[in-house]
Amino acid sequence: MHTLLPSLTRVLTALAAAVLVLTLLPSAPAAAGSVYPGTQYREEFFDMGDPTFTRLHADLLRDEDVPWTVEQPVILVVSPYTNHTTTAASPLYGNPAGGGGMHERFFDFLDVTDAIEEGYTMVQVDLPGFGGSSGCNDWGGPVEQGAVKAAVEWAASQPWSNGRVGMLGKSYDAWTGLMGMAQDPIGLEAVISMEPVFSGYRYGYNNGVRFTNSVATPALFSMIDATPGGYADSPEYVLNSIGTPYCYGLNIALQQQDSEDVAFWAVRDLVRQAAGSDIPLFLTQGFLETNTKVDAALDYWNAMDDSAGENHMWIGQFDHVRGYEMQGERFAMGRSTFAAQAMSFLDEHLKGIEPTPATDFEAVAVQDNFGRYRAETAYPSADTTLLNTSLRSGTYSDGTGGGIHSVSQPLPHDVWLAGEPRFSASVTTTVPRGNITVLTYDIDEAAGTRTLINRGTSLIRGVGAQQVDIQMYAQDWVVEEGHRIGVEVRGTNSFWVHVPTGQTITVNDADIALPFLTADRTDFLDGESTPRLESHLAGNAADLGPIVTGNEVPFTLPAAIDTGAR
């Protein structure tokens, strides 16, 4: 998901261009033959079965030497990103303007896994309103969730399918994988979800405070929805690609509701729907995500039913990347094993091939701030304890700079933070919709650096004395002996789009519960630091005098443990 901020005028301009293209371009059959080396391609259309009579479009690939009468397991992508054409309105997605042929969104997955040669059929289905599917997008709502269910059950029931479907995606089409788990369609046997959205609300907001994408994303997706088919596309594809602008403004307007407690957001909260799901999931989530943030990831992960021990997660020091993605000569997630693990996961659940000791892999692979991966059976782990510290009271100005600092004593030994801190405070405001932001830091006085560990924010909606509770973003971070832990309570932070009130907010009292590991961690998996981690650690020089001096409070710390060789 890309955080652009186009205007509604550009959306309507794009729609007009789409209609013009459709009137000028002749219709032609869809491209035939191979669109990926060694494969054969076809497209199909099928009814979604909803009251709007939506027709969904699918692109299909399989080995060129395998007849379509042969049943194979299906790797399914359900996406808004797989339209056939590129236009000025949608430069990031699609093939050359003529259209035709399958979008290359996950050809890189085929490159690293040889899935086609290994006997899989890949299917890409456009969400309603996108590509060759009719209708209109509704930002993860009932229409899109229904489309995911229809796509899975259609793919599972086709004569070229063995009835077993695995969903694959990153970002939005990782979200559709979680929609599939919520809908529990017949035939869905596994989901690979890289950097997904877990809650539509939490993608755009953090406790009422906006991200840029709360406005940018619905506008962008309206433009992608309006992207027309091209001259090489089939007549039905071109007809279905005509945009339906009546829904664009409604989508944008409904997404401006900054409260999570409304019906619109409730149906788009997959954390609520995850409870009890037993469809096997292979999930990736970056602690340092700037797009699909780590917010709600652990809530989702721990809501599922994994009594069979079939779920897997990579969670670590990376941003919005694929598990097998390279940045230069390095793996963006710091590990080289994703492709092999993905195929072992699919083989087990779609082909019934039990993993061997050589192909089985850990339930959770978690990466700390030294770039080290370790195996865990759960996350947060069973030996994680929340230890509460009372913070300093005081006042801050909502929108004009610094806040209230609470700084620990120099640590007598390493401590290992692993999970989500919980912050609570009693505050007093004079006007509504104030801002409160909480940041935790690793303070290294010898190096003169202050490095961000966790963050969280909230609107303070009322006036007068109020209670504020914030579940902060997760991290896995060793704070070394001699360093200090710092907590700052302030109004605003550039990670969010705050609307400062300018008032003075009083923090009457505040507490933070920090999650610490309490058992040794000395064994580590293959893996290394990531470019994203290195950029996060760089450039954190700070004037520590005003932060530390006079602000020390006694932090509650766990006993010393062995944090492993570094």
Coordinates of C-alpha atoms in Angstrom, one line a residue:
M1 CA 0.0 0.0 0.0
H2 CA 1.5 3.3 -1.1
T3 CA 0.9 6.5 0.8
L4 CA 0.1 9.0 -2.0
L5 CA -2.3 11.9 -1.5
P6 CA -4.1 12.4 -4.8
S7 CA -7.2 14.7 -4.9
L8 CA -10.7 13.5 -5.7
T9 CA -10.4 15.6 -8.9
R10 CA -7.6 13.4 -10.1
V11 CA -9.8 10.3 -9.3
L12 CA -12.6 11.7 -11.5
T13 CA -10.1 12.7 -14.2
A14 CA -8.8 9.1 -14.2
L15 CA -12.3 7.8 -14.6
A16 CA -13.0 10.1 -17.5
A17 CA -9.8 8.9 -19.1
A18 CA -10.9 5.3 -18.6
V19 CA -14.2 5.9 -20.3
L20 CA -12.4 7.6 -23.2
V21 CA -10.0 4.8 -23.7
L22 CA -12.9 2.3 -23.7
T23 CA -14.7 4.2 -26.5
L24 CA -11.5 4.4 -28.7
L25 CA -9.9 1.1 -28.3
P26 CA -11.1 -2.0 -30.2
S27 CA -11.9 -5.2 -28.4
A28 CA -9.6 -8.2 -28.8
P29 CA -9.2 -11.6 -27.3
A30 CA -7.0 -11.9 -24.2
A31 CA -3.4 -12.7 -24.8
A32 CA -2.7 -16.4 -25.4
G33 CA 0.3 -18.6 -24.7
S34 CA 3.0 -18.1 -22.2
V35 CA 3.3 -15.0 -20.0
Y36 CA 5.9 -16.6 -17.7
P37 CA 8.6 -18.8 -19.1
G38 CA 7.6 -22.4 -19.5
T39 CA 3.9 -21.8 -18.7
Q40 CA 0.5 -21.7 -20.4
Y41 CA -1.9 -18.9 -19.6
R42 CA -5.7 -18.5 -19.7
E43 CA -8.3 -16.2 -18.2
E44 CA -11.7 -17.0 -16.8
F45 CA -14.7 -15.1 -15.4
F46 CA -17.1 -16.4 -12.8
D47 CA -20.1 -15.0 -10.8
M48 CA -19.4 -14.0 -7.2
G49 CA -23.0 -14.9 -6.3
D50 CA -23.8 -11.7 -4.4
P51 CA -26.9 -9.5 -4.9
T52 CA -24.9 -7.0 -7.0
F53 CA -24.2 -9.7 -9.7
T54 CA -20.5 -9.1 -9.5
R55 CA -18.4 -10.9 -12.1
L56 CA -14.9 -11.8 -10.9
H57 CA -11.9 -12.1 -13.3
A58 CA -9.1 -14.7 -12.9
D59 CA -5.7 -15.2 -14.6
L60 CA -4.3 -18.7 -14.5
L61 CA -0.9 -20.1 -15.1
R62 CA 0.4 -23.7 -15.1
D63 CA 3.3 -25.7 -16.7
E64 CA 3.1 -25.6 -20.5
D65 CA 3.3 -29.4 -20.6
V66 CA 0.5 -30.1 -18.1
P67 CA -3.0 -30.4 -19.7
W68 CA -5.8 -28.5 -18.0
T69 CA -7.5 -31.8 -17.4
V70 CA -4.9 -32.6 -14.7
E71 CA -5.7 -31.7 -11.2
Q72 CA -3.2 -29.6 -9.3
P73 CA -3.1 -27.7 -6.0
V74 CA -3.7 -23.9 -6.4
I75 CA -1.7 -20.9 -5.2
L76 CA -4.3 -18.1 -5.2
V77 CA -3.7 -14.4 -5.1
V78 CA -6.8 -12.2 -4.6
S79 CA -5.7 -8.6 -5.1
P80 CA -6.5 -5.0 -6.1
Y81 CA -3.0 -4.9 -7.8
T82 CA -3.3 -7.3 -10.7
N83 CA -5.0 -5.2 -13.4
H84 CA -3.6 -5.8 -16.8
T85 CA -2.9 -2.2 -17.8
T86 CA -0.9 0.8 -16.6
T87 CA -2.3 4.3 -16.8
A88 CA -1.2 7.7 -15.5
A89 CA -3.6 7.1 -12.7
S90 CA -2.1 3.8 -11.8
P91 CA 1.6 3.8 -12.6
L92 CA 2.6 1.3 -10.0
Y93 CA 0.5 -1.6 -11.1
G94 CA -0.1 -3.4 -14.5
N95 CA 1.5 -4.3 -17.7
P96 CA 2.1 -2.1 -20.8
A97 CA -1.0 0.0 -21.7
G98 CA -2.3 -2.6 -24.2
G99 CA -3.1 -5.0 -21.4
G100 CA -3.6 -8.7 -22.0
G101 CA -1.7 -11.4 -20.2
M102 CA -1.2 -12.0 -16.5
H103 CA 0.1 -9.4 -14.1
E104 CA 3.7 -10.1 -12.9
R105 CA 3.0 -9.3 -9.3
F106 CA 4.1 -12.7 -8.0
F107 CA 6.3 -13.9 -10.8
D108 CA 9.2 -13.3 -8.4
F109 CA 7.7 -15.9 -6.0
L110 CA 7.7 -18.3 -9.0
D111 CA 11.3 -17.4 -9.7
V112 CA 12.5 -18.3 -6.1
T113 CA 10.3 -21.3 -5.5
D114 CA 9.9 -23.1 -8.9
A115 CA 6.3 -23.6 -7.8
I116 CA 5.0 -24.1 -11.4
E117 CA 7.6 -26.8 -12.1
E118 CA 6.8 -28.3 -8.7
G119 CA 3.2 -29.0 -9.8
Y120 CA 1.2 -25.9 -8.7
T121 CA -1.3 -23.8 -10.7
M122 CA -1.2 -20.1 -9.9
V123 CA -4.4 -18.1 -10.0
Q124 CA -4.8 -14.4 -9.6
V125 CA -8.3 -13.0 -9.0
D126 CA -9.1 -9.3 -9.2
L127 CA -11.1 -7.9 -6.3
P128 CA -14.4 -6.3 -7.2
G129 CA -13.9 -3.1 -9.2
F130 CA -10.2 -3.8 -10.0
G131 CA -8.8 -5.2 -13.2
G132 CA -11.3 -7.3 -15.0
S133 CA -13.8 -7.7 -12.1
S134 CA -17.0 -5.7 -12.1
G135 CA -18.4 -3.8 -9.1
C136 CA -16.5 -1.5 -6.7
N137 CA -14.0 -1.9 -3.9
D138 CA -15.2 -1.4 -0.3
W139 CA -11.8 -1.3 1.5
G140 CA -11.8 -4.8 3.1
G141 CA -15.5 -4.8 3.8
P142 CA -18.3 -7.3 3.2
V143 CA -18.0 -7.1 -0.6
E144 CA -14.3 -7.9 -0.7
Q145 CA -14.5 -10.5 2.0
G146 CA -17.3 -12.2 0.0
A147 CA -15.2 -12.0 -3.1
V148 CA -12.3 -13.8 -1.4
K149 CA -14.6 -16.6 -0.2
A150 CA -16.1 -16.9 -3.7
A151 CA -12.6 -17.0 -5.3
V152 CA -11.3 -19.7 -3.1
E153 CA -14.4 -21.9 -3.5
W154 CA -14.4 -21.4 -7.3
A155 CA -10.7 -22.3 -7.6
A156 CA -11.2 -25.4 -5.3
S157 CA -14.1 -26.6 -7.4
Q158 CA -12.6 -26.4 -10.9
P159 CA -11.6 -29.5 -12.9
W160 CA -8.0 -28.4 -13.1
S161 CA -7.8 -28.1 -9.2
N162 CA -7.2 -30.8 -6.7
G163 CA -9.6 -29.0 -4.3
R164 CA -6.8 -27.6 -2.1
V165 CA -6.1 -23.9 -2.2
G166 CA -3.3 -21.9 -0.6
M167 CA -3.5 -18.1 -0.5
L168 CA -0.5 -15.9 -1.1
G169 CA 0.0 -12.2 -0.7
K170 CA 1.8 -9.2 0.5
S171 CA 0.3 -6.0 2.0
Y172 CA -3.3 -5.7 0.7
D173 CA -3.4 -9.1 -0.9
A174 CA -1.9 -10.4 2.4
W175 CA -5.0 -8.8 4.0
T176 CA -7.2 -10.8 1.6
G177 CA -5.5 -14.0 2.9
L178 CA -6.6 -13.1 6.4
M179 CA -10.1 -12.3 5.0
G180 CA -10.1 -15.9 3.6
M181 CA -9.2 -17.2 7.1
A182 CA -12.1 -15.3 8.5
Q183 CA -14.6 -16.5 5.9
D184 CA -13.4 -20.1 6.1
P185 CA -14.3 -21.1 2.6
I186 CA -14.4 -24.7 1.4
G187 CA -11.0 -25.6 0.0
L188 CA -8.8 -23.1 1.8
E189 CA -6.0 -25.1 3.4
A190 CA -3.2 -22.6 4.0
V191 CA -2.3 -18.9 3.9
I192 CA 1.0 -17.1 3.3
S193 CA 0.5 -13.5 4.4
M194 CA 3.5 -11.1 4.2
E195 CA 3.1 -7.8 6.0
P196 CA -0.7 -7.7 6.0
V197 CA -3.4 -5.4 7.4
F198 CA -5.0 -6.9 10.4
S199 CA -7.6 -4.1 11.0
G200 CA -8.7 -1.5 8.5
Y201 CA -9.0 1.0 11.3
R202 CA -5.6 0.4 12.8
Y203 CA -4.0 0.7 9.3
G204 CA -5.3 4.3 9.1
Y205 CA -5.4 5.3 12.8
N206 CA -3.8 4.7 16.2
N207 CA -6.4 5.3 18.9
G208 CA -8.0 8.1 17.0
V209 CA -4.8 9.7 15.7
R210 CA -4.4 9.6 11.9
F211 CA -1.7 8.3 9.7
T212 CA -1.3 9.9 6.3
N213 CA -2.8 6.9 4.6
S214 CA -6.2 7.4 6.3
V215 CA -6.8 9.9 3.4
A216 CA -4.2 8.9 0.9
T217 CA -5.0 5.2 0.6
P218 CA -8.7 5.4 -0.2
A219 CA -8.0 8.0 -2.9
L220 CA -5.3 5.9 -4.4
F221 CA -7.4 2.8 -4.5
S222 CA -10.2 4.7 -6.2
M223 CA -7.8 5.5 -9.0
I224 CA -6.6 2.0 -9.3
D225 CA -10.3 0.8 -9.4
A226 CA -10.9 3.3 -12.2
T227 CA -8.0 1.9 -14.4
P228 CA -9.4 0.6 -17.7
G229 CA -8.6 -2.5 -19.7
G230 CA -6.5 -2.2 -22.9
Y231 CA -6.8 -3.1 -26.5
A232 CA -5.3 -6.5 -26.0
D233 CA -7.9 -7.4 -23.4
S234 CA -11.1 -9.4 -23.9
P235 CA -14.4 -7.6 -24.3
E236 CA -15.7 -8.8 -21.0
Y237 CA -12.5 -7.6 -19.2
V238 CA -12.8 -4.2 -20.8
L239 CA -16.5 -3.9 -19.9
N240 CA -15.9 -5.0 -16.3
S241 CA -13.0 -2.5 -15.9
I242 CA -15.3 0.5 -16.3
G243 CA -15.2 2.3 -13.0
T244 CA -18.2 2.9 -10.7
P245 CA -17.5 6.4 -9.3
Y246 CA -20.6 6.5 -7.1
C247 CA -18.8 4.4 -4.6
Y248 CA -15.5 6.3 -4.5
G249 CA -16.6 9.3 -2.5
L250 CA -18.6 7.1 -0.1
N251 CA -15.5 4.9 0.5
I252 CA -13.3 8.0 1.2
A253 CA -15.9 9.5 3.5
L254 CA -16.6 6.4 5.6
Q255 CA -12.9 5.9 6.1
Q256 CA -12.6 9.3 7.8
Q257 CA -14.4 8.0 10.9
D258 CA -11.6 8.2 13.6
S259 CA -13.3 6.0 16.1
E260 CA -12.8 2.3 16.1
D261 CA -16.2 1.7 17.7
V262 CA -18.4 2.1 14.6
A263 CA -20.0 -0.6 12.5
F264 CA -17.9 0.3 9.4
W265 CA -14.6 -0.5 11.2
A266 CA -16.0 -3.5 13.2
V267 CA -16.5 -5.6 10.0
R268 CA -13.0 -4.7 8.8
D269 CA -11.4 -5.8 12.1
L270 CA -10.0 -9.2 11.4
V271 CA -8.5 -9.6 14.9
R272 CA -12.1 -10.1 16.1
Q273 CA -12.7 -12.6 13.4
A274 CA -9.5 -14.5 13.9
A275 CA -10.6 -16.1 17.2
G276 CA -10.6 -19.9 16.8
S277 CA -9.4 -19.9 13.2
D278 CA -7.4 -23.1 12.6
I279 CA -6.4 -22.6 8.9
P280 CA -2.6 -22.8 8.9
L281 CA -0.9 -19.5 8.5
F282 CA 2.7 -18.4 7.6
L283 CA 2.9 -14.8 8.6
T284 CA 5.6 -12.1 8.4
Q285 CA 5.6 -8.9 10.3
G286 CA 8.2 -6.2 10.7
F287 CA 8.8 -4.4 14.0
L288 CA 10.1 -1.4 11.9
E289 CA 7.1 -1.3 9.5
T290 CA 6.1 2.2 8.4
N291 CA 3.2 0.9 6.2
T292 CA 1.3 -2.1 7.7
K293 CA 2.5 -1.4 11.2
V294 CA 3.0 -4.0 13.9
D295 CA -0.1 -2.7 15.7
A296 CA -2.6 -5.7 16.2
A297 CA -0.1 -8.3 14.8
L298 CA 0.3 -10.0 18.2
D299 CA -3.4 -9.7 19.0
Y300 CA -4.2 -11.5 15.7
W301 CA -1.5 -14.1 16.1
N302 CA -2.6 -15.1 19.6
A303 CA -6.3 -15.1 18.8
M304 CA -6.0 -18.1 16.4
D305 CA -6.4 -21.7 17.3
D306 CA -2.9 -23.3 16.8
S307 CA -3.6 -26.4 18.8
A308 CA -2.2 -28.4 15.9
G309 CA 1.0 -26.5 15.9
E310 CA 0.8 -25.6 12.2
N311 CA 1.2 -21.8 12.3
H312 CA 4.5 -20.0 11.6
M313 CA 5.7 -16.4 11.9
W314 CA 8.7 -14.4 11.1
I315 CA 8.7 -11.2 13.1
G316 CA 11.8 -8.9 13.0
Q317 CA 13.7 -5.8 12.2
F318 CA 12.4 -5.1 8.7
D319 CA 10.0 -2.9 6.8
H320 CA 7.4 -3.5 4.1
V321 CA 9.1 -6.2 2.2
R322 CA 8.6 -9.8 1.0
G323 CA 10.2 -12.7 2.8
Y324 CA 12.4 -13.5 -0.1
E325 CA 13.1 -9.9 -1.2
M326 CA 16.7 -8.8 -1.9
Q327 CA 18.1 -5.3 -1.2
G328 CA 21.3 -5.3 -3.2
E329 CA 23.1 -8.5 -2.2
R330 CA 21.3 -8.9 1.1
F331 CA 17.9 -10.4 2.1
A332 CA 15.6 -7.6 3.3
M333 CA 14.4 -9.7 6.2
G334 CA 17.9 -10.9 7.0
R335 CA 17.3 -14.6 6.2
S336 CA 17.7 -16.7 3.1
T337 CA 15.3 -19.5 3.9
F338 CA 11.8 -18.0 3.2
A339 CA 11.3 -19.6 -0.2
A340 CA 12.2 -23.1 1.0
Q341 CA 10.0 -22.7 4.1
A342 CA 7.1 -21.4 2.0
M343 CA 7.3 -24.4 -0.3
S344 CA 7.5 -26.8 2.6
F345 CA 4.4 -25.1 4.1
L346 CA 2.5 -25.4 0.9
D347 CA 3.6 -28.9 0.2
E348 CA 2.4 -30.0 3.6
H349 CA -1.0 -28.5 3.4
L350 CA -1.8 -28.6 -0.3
K351 CA -0.1 -31.9 -1.3
G352 CA -0.1 -33.7 2.0
I353 CA 3.7 -34.1 2.1
E354 CA 4.7 -34.3 5.7
P355 CA 7.8 -32.1 6.5
T356 CA 11.0 -33.9 7.2
P357 CA 13.5 -32.7 9.8
A358 CA 15.3 -31.0 7.0
T359 CA 12.2 -29.1 5.7
D360 CA 10.3 -28.5 9.0
F361 CA 10.8 -25.1 10.6
E362 CA 10.2 -23.2 13.8
A363 CA 6.8 -21.9 14.9
V364 CA 8.2 -18.3 15.5
A365 CA 11.4 -16.8 14.3
V366 CA 11.9 -13.5 16.1
Q367 CA 14.8 -11.1 15.4
D368 CA 16.2 -8.7 18.0
N369 CA 18.0 -5.4 17.7
F370 CA 21.4 -7.1 17.2
G371 CA 20.0 -8.7 14.0
R372 CA 19.9 -12.2 15.6
Y373 CA 17.0 -14.6 14.9
R374 CA 15.9 -17.1 17.5
A375 CA 13.2 -19.8 17.7
E376 CA 10.2 -19.4 20.0
T377 CA 7.2 -21.6 20.4
A378 CA 5.0 -18.6 21.2
Y379 CA 5.3 -14.8 21.0
P380 CA 5.3 -13.2 23.5
S381 CA 6.9 -16.2 25.1
A382 CA 5.7 -17.8 28.2
D383 CA 8.5 -16.5 30.3
T384 CA 7.8 -12.8 29.4
T385 CA 6.7 -10.8 32.4
L386 CA 5.2 -7.3 32.6
L387 CA 7.0 -5.1 35.2
N388 CA 5.4 -1.8 36.1
T389 CA 7.2 1.4 36.7
S390 CA 5.7 4.7 37.9
L391 CA 6.6 7.6 35.6
R392 CA 7.1 11.3 36.4
S393 CA 4.0 13.6 36.4
G394 CA 4.0 17.1 34.9
T395 CA 2.7 19.1 32.0
Y396 CA 3.4 19.3 28.3
S397 CA 2.2 21.5 25.5
D398 CA 0.1 19.8 22.8
G399 CA 2.1 20.6 19.7
T400 CA 5.1 22.6 20.6
G401 CA 7.9 20.2 21.3
G402 CA 9.2 18.1 24.1
G403 CA 7.4 16.3 26.9
I404 CA 7.9 14.7 30.3
H405 CA 10.9 12.4 30.5
S406 CA 11.4 9.5 32.9
V407 CA 14.8 7.9 32.8
S408 CA 16.0 4.7 34.5
Q409 CA 19.1 4.3 36.5
P410 CA 22.1 3.0 34.4
L411 CA 21.2 -0.6 34.0
P412 CA 23.2 -3.0 36.3
H413 CA 22.9 -5.8 33.6
D414 CA 21.4 -6.4 30.2
V415 CA 17.6 -6.5 30.0
W416 CA 15.6 -7.9 27.1
L417 CA 12.3 -6.2 26.1
A418 CA 10.1 -8.6 24.1
G419 CA 6.5 -7.6 23.3
E420 CA 4.1 -4.7 23.8
P421 CA 4.5 -2.2 26.6
R422 CA 1.2 -1.0 28.3
F423 CA 1.0 2.7 29.2
S424 CA -1.7 4.2 31.4
A425 CA -2.1 7.7 32.7
S426 CA -4.5 10.1 34.5
V427 CA -4.6 13.4 32.5
T428 CA -6.4 16.7 32.7
T429 CA -7.3 18.7 29.6
T430 CA -9.0 22.0 29.0
V431 CA -10.2 21.4 25.4
P432 CA -11.3 18.2 23.6
R433 CA -9.3 16.1 21.2
G434 CA -5.9 16.6 22.8
N435 CA -2.9 14.4 21.8
I436 CA -0.8 12.1 24.0
T437 CA 2.2 10.2 22.6
V438 CA 4.4 7.8 24.5
L439 CA 7.9 6.9 23.3
T440 CA 10.4 4.5 24.8
Y441 CA 14.2 4.8 24.2
D442 CA 17.5 3.0 24.6
I443 CA 19.8 5.7 26.0
D444 CA 23.5 5.2 25.5
E445 CA 25.2 8.1 27.3
A446 CA 28.7 7.0 26.3
A447 CA 27.8 7.1 22.6
G448 CA 25.6 10.1 23.0
T449 CA 22.6 8.3 21.4
R450 CA 18.9 7.8 22.1
T451 CA 17.3 5.1 19.9
L452 CA 13.6 4.6 19.7
I453 CA 12.3 1.2 20.9
N454 CA 8.5 1.5 21.2
R455 CA 5.8 4.0 20.4
G456 CA 2.1 4.6 20.8
T457 CA -0.4 7.5 20.7
S458 CA -4.0 8.4 21.4
L459 CA -6.6 11.2 21.2
I460 CA -7.8 12.5 24.5
R461 CA -11.4 13.0 23.4
G462 CA -13.0 14.7 26.4
V463 CA -12.3 17.6 28.7
G464 CA -11.2 17.5 32.3
A465 CA -9.7 14.6 34.2
Q466 CA -9.6 11.4 32.1
Q467 CA -7.9 8.0 32.0
V468 CA -5.8 7.1 29.0
D469 CA -4.6 3.5 28.2
I470 CA -2.3 2.7 25.3
Q471 CA -1.1 -0.6 24.0
M472 CA 2.2 0.4 22.5
Y473 CA 3.8 -1.2 19.4
A474 CA 5.9 -4.3 19.9
Q475 CA 9.6 -4.7 19.8
D476 CA 12.3 -7.2 20.6
W477 CA 15.2 -5.2 22.1
V478 CA 18.2 -5.9 24.4
V479 CA 19.1 -2.8 26.4
E480 CA 22.7 -3.3 27.4
E481 CA 24.3 -2.9 30.8
G482 CA 25.2 0.7 31.5
H483 CA 22.5 2.0 29.1
R484 CA 19.3 3.6 30.4
I485 CA 15.7 3.1 29.5
G486 CA 13.9 6.3 28.7
V487 CA 10.2 7.1 28.4
E488 CA 8.8 10.3 27.0
V489 CA 5.2 11.5 27.3
R490 CA 4.5 14.3 24.9
G491 CA 1.8 15.6 22.5
T492 CA 2.9 14.9 19.0
N493 CA 5.3 12.8 16.9
S494 CA 6.0 12.9 13.2
F495 CA 5.0 9.2 12.7
W496 CA 1.4 10.4 12.9
V497 CA -0.6 13.3 11.5
H498 CA -1.6 15.0 14.7
V499 CA -3.9 18.0 14.9
P500 CA -2.3 19.9 17.9
T501 CA -4.7 21.8 20.2
G502 CA -2.0 24.0 21.6
Q503 CA -3.3 23.5 25.2
T504 CA -1.3 22.5 28.2
I505 CA -2.1 19.0 29.2
T506 CA -1.4 17.8 32.8
V507 CA -0.2 14.3 33.5
N508 CA -1.4 13.7 37.0
D509 CA 0.2 10.2 37.3
A510 CA 1.4 7.6 34.8
D511 CA 2.7 4.1 34.7
I512 CA 4.3 1.9 32.1
A513 CA 4.4 -1.9 32.1
L514 CA 7.4 -3.2 30.2
P515 CA 7.6 -6.8 28.8
F516 CA 10.9 -8.5 29.8
L517 CA 12.2 -11.9 29.1
T518 CA 13.2 -13.7 32.3
A519 CA 15.0 -16.8 30.9
D520 CA 18.3 -17.2 29.0
R521 CA 18.4 -16.9 25.2
T522 CA 21.8 -18.2 23.9
D523 CA 20.9 -20.3 20.9
F524 CA 20.2 -18.5 17.6
L525 CA 19.1 -19.3 14.0
D526 CA 20.8 -18.5 10.8
G527 CA 20.2 -14.8 9.9
E528 CA 21.8 -11.4 10.0
S529 CA 21.0 -7.7 10.4
T530 CA 18.8 -6.0 7.9
P531 CA 19.3 -2.7 6.0
R532 CA 16.2 -1.4 7.7
L533 CA 17.6 -2.1 11.2
E534 CA 20.9 -0.4 10.3
S535 CA 19.1 2.7 9.1
H536 CA 17.0 2.8 12.3
L537 CA 20.2 2.6 14.5
A538 CA 22.0 5.3 12.6
G539 CA 21.7 9.0 13.2
N540 CA 20.3 8.9 16.7
A541 CA 22.7 11.3 18.3
A542 CA 20.9 13.4 21.0
D543 CA 21.6 16.1 23.5
L544 CA 21.1 13.8 26.5
G545 CA 21.8 16.3 29.2
P546 CA 18.2 17.8 29.4
I547 CA 16.7 14.3 28.9
V548 CA 18.6 12.6 31.7
T549 CA 19.3 15.4 34.3
G550 CA 16.7 15.5 37.0
N551 CA 14.5 13.0 35.3
E552 CA 15.8 9.7 36.8
V553 CA 13.2 7.4 38.4
P554 CA 13.6 3.9 39.8
F555 CA 12.6 1.4 37.0
T556 CA 11.4 -2.1 38.0
L557 CA 13.8 -4.5 36.3
P558 CA 14.0 -8.3 36.0
A559 CA 16.9 -10.4 37.3
A560 CA 20.0 -10.7 35.1
I561 CA 19.8 -13.3 32.3
D562 CA 22.3 -14.5 29.6
T563 CA 21.3 -12.5 26.5
G564 CA 23.8 -14.4 24.2
A565 CA 27.1 -13.6 22.6
R566 CA 27.1 -10.6 20.4

